[in-house]
Short mmCIF file of C-alpha atoms in Angstrom, two decimals:
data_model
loop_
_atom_site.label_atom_id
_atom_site.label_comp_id
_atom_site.label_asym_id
_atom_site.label_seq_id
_atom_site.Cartn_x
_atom_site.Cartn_y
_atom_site.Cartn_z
CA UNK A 5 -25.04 189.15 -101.96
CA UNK A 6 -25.89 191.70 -99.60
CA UNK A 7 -29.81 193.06 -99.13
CA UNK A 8 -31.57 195.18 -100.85
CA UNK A 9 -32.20 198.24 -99.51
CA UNK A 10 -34.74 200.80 -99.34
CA UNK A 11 -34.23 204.39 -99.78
CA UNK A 12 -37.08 207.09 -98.29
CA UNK A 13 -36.40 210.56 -98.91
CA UNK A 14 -38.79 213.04 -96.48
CA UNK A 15 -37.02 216.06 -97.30
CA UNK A 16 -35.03 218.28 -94.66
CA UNK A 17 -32.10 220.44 -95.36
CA UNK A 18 -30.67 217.84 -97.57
CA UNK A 19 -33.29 218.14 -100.13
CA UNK A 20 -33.85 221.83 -99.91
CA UNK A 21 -33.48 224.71 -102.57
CA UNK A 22 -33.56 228.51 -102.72
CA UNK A 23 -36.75 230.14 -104.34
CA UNK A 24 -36.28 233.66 -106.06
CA UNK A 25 -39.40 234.58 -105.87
CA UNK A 26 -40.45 233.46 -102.47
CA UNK A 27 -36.85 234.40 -100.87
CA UNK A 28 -37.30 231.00 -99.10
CA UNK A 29 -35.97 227.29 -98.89
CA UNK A 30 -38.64 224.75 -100.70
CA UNK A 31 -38.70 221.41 -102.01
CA UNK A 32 -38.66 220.08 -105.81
CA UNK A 33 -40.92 217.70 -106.86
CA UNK A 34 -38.25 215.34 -107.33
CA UNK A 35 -35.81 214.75 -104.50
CA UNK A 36 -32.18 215.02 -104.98
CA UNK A 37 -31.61 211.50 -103.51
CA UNK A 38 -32.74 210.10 -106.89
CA UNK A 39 -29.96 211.95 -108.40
CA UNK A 40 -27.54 210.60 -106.04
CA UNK A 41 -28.10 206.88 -106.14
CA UNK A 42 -28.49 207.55 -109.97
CA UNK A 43 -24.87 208.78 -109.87
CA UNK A 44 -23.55 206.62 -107.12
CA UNK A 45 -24.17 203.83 -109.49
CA UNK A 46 -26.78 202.15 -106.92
CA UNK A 47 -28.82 199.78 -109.04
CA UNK A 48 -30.25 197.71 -106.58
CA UNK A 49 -31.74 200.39 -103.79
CA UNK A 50 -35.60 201.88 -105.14
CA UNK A 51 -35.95 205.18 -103.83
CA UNK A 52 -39.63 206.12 -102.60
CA UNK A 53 -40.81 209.88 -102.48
CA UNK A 54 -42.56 210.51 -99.29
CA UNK A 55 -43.95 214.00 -98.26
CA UNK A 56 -40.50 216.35 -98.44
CA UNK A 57 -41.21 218.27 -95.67
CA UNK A 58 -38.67 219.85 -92.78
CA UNK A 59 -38.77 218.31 -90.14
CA UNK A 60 -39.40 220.61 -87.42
CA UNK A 61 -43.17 220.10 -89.52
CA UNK A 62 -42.92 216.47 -89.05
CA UNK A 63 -45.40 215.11 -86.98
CA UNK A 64 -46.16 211.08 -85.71
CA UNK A 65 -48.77 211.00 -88.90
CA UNK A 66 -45.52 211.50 -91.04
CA UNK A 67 -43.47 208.75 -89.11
CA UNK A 68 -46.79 206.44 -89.76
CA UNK A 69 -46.85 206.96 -93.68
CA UNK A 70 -42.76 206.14 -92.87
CA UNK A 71 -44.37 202.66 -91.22
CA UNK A 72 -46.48 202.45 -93.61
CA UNK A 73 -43.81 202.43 -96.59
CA UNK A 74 -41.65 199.71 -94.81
CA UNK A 75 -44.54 197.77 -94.19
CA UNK A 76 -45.44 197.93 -98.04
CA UNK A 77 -41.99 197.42 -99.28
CA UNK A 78 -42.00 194.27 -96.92
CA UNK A 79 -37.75 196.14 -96.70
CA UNK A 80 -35.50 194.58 -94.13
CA UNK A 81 -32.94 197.62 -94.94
CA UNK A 82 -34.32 200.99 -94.73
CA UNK A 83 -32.47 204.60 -95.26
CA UNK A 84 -34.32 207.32 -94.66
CA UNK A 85 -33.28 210.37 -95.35
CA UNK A 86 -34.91 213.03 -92.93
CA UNK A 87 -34.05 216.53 -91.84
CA UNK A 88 -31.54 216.91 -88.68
CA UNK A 89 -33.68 218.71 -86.16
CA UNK A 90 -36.32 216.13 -85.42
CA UNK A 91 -34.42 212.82 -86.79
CA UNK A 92 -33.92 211.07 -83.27
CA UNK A 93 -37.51 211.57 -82.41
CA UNK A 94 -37.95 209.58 -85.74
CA UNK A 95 -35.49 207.09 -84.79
CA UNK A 96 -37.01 206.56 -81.65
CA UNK A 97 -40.33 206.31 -82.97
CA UNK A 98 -39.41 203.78 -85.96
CA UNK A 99 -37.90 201.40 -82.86
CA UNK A 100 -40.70 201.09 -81.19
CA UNK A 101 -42.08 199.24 -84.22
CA UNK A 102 -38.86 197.91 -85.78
CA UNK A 103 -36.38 197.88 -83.69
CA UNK A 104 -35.45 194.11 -83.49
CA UNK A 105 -36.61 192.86 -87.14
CA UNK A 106 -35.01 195.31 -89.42
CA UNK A 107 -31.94 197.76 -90.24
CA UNK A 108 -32.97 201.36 -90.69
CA UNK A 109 -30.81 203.95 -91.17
CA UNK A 110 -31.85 207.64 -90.74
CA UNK A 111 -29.06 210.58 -92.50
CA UNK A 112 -29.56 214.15 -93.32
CA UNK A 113 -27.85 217.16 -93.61
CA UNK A 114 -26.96 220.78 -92.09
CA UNK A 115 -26.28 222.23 -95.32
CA UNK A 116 -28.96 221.65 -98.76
CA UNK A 117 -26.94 219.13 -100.93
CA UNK A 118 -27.30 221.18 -104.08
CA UNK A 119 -25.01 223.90 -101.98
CA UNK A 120 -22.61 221.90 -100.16
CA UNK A 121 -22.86 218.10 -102.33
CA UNK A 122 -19.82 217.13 -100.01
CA UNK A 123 -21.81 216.85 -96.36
CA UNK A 124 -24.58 215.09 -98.05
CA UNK A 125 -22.76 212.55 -100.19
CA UNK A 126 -20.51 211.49 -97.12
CA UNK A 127 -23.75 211.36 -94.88
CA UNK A 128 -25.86 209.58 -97.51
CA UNK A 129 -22.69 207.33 -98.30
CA UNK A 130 -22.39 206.00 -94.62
CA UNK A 131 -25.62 205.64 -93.99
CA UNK A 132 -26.49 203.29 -97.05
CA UNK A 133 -23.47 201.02 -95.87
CA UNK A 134 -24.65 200.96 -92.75
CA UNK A 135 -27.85 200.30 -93.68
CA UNK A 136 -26.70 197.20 -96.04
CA UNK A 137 -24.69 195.63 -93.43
CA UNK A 138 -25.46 196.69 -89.46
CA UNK A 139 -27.13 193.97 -87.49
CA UNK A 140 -31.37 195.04 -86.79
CA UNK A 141 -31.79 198.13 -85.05
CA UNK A 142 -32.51 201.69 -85.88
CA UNK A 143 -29.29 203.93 -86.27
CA UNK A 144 -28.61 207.57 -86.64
CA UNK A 145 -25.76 208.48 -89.36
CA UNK A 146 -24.53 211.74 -89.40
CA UNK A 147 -20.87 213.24 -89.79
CA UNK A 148 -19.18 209.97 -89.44
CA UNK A 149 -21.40 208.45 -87.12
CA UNK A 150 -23.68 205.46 -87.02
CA UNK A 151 -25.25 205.02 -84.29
CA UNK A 152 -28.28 204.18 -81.53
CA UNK A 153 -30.57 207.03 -81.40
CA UNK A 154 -29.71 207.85 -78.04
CA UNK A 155 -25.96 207.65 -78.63
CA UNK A 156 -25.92 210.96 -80.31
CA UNK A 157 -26.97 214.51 -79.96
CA UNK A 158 -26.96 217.74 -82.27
CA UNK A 159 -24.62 220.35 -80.65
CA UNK A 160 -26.27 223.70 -80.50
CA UNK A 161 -23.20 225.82 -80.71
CA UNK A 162 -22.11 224.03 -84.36
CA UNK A 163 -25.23 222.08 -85.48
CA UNK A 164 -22.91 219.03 -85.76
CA UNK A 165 -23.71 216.06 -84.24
CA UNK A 166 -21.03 213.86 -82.28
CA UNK A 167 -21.46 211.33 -79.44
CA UNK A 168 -23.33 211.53 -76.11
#
């Protein structure tokens, strides 16, 4: 039977909604990623809320509380799910620490998932396999990618990311 796995959700695009009143993007209390494992049928993956934040606001004292969740958990398998513009420097700061004695996965989205459910799901989809069954190491799963860090790259014409 495979691992379990962790789920993180820090927020990003995937997780955002529009607000009427403030004519901006925010966050829910709750994160949509509890309604997708809930209707994924995951039963074996417990989903921790960390601070939903974008992440162009993410700073290294956000990537510690990240640490500091794994380290709780005592989770071989991690999936985070972060926004898109800062989720390699993330990646690269979760292998510094991880890198050879556990399997995280970081996904996201360019569009919220309550707007475009399709993006998300396929992203969030791929990313929990690969985080159930890739070898240790800290990948990067995005639009049908899963991947070293440093193997990928957001292009700034599209916003999608593909291959270095």
């Amino acid at each position: 039977m495979p691992e379990q796995v962790l789920i993180i959700a820090t927020g990003g695009t995937f997780d955002k909604k529009y607000h009427p009143v403030k004519e901006d993007m925010v966050f829910d209390e709750a994160s949509i990623v509890e309604q997708i494992v809930e209707v994924s049928h995951i039963t074996d993956a417990p989903v921790v809320r960390a601070r939903l934040i974008d992440s162009l606001d993410m700073d290294d004292s956000h990537r510690a509380a990240m640490v500091n969740i794994i380290d709780e958990h005592k989770a071989d398998r991690v999936l985070i799910v972060h926004g898109t513009s800062t989720i390699r420097e993330t990646a690269n700061y979760l292998a510094e620490r991880f890198a050879h004695d556990k399997t995280i996965v970081l996904t996201g989205a360019l569009i919220p998932v309550r707007y475009d459910p399709v993006e998300g799901a396929v992203n969030f989809g791929l990313a929990f396999g690969a985080a159930r069954y890739l070898a240790p190491g800290v990948y990067v799963s995005l639009h049908g990618l899963a991947v070293a860090p440093d193997k990928i790259t957001k292009q700034a014409a599209t916003g999608f990311f593909r291959l270095v």
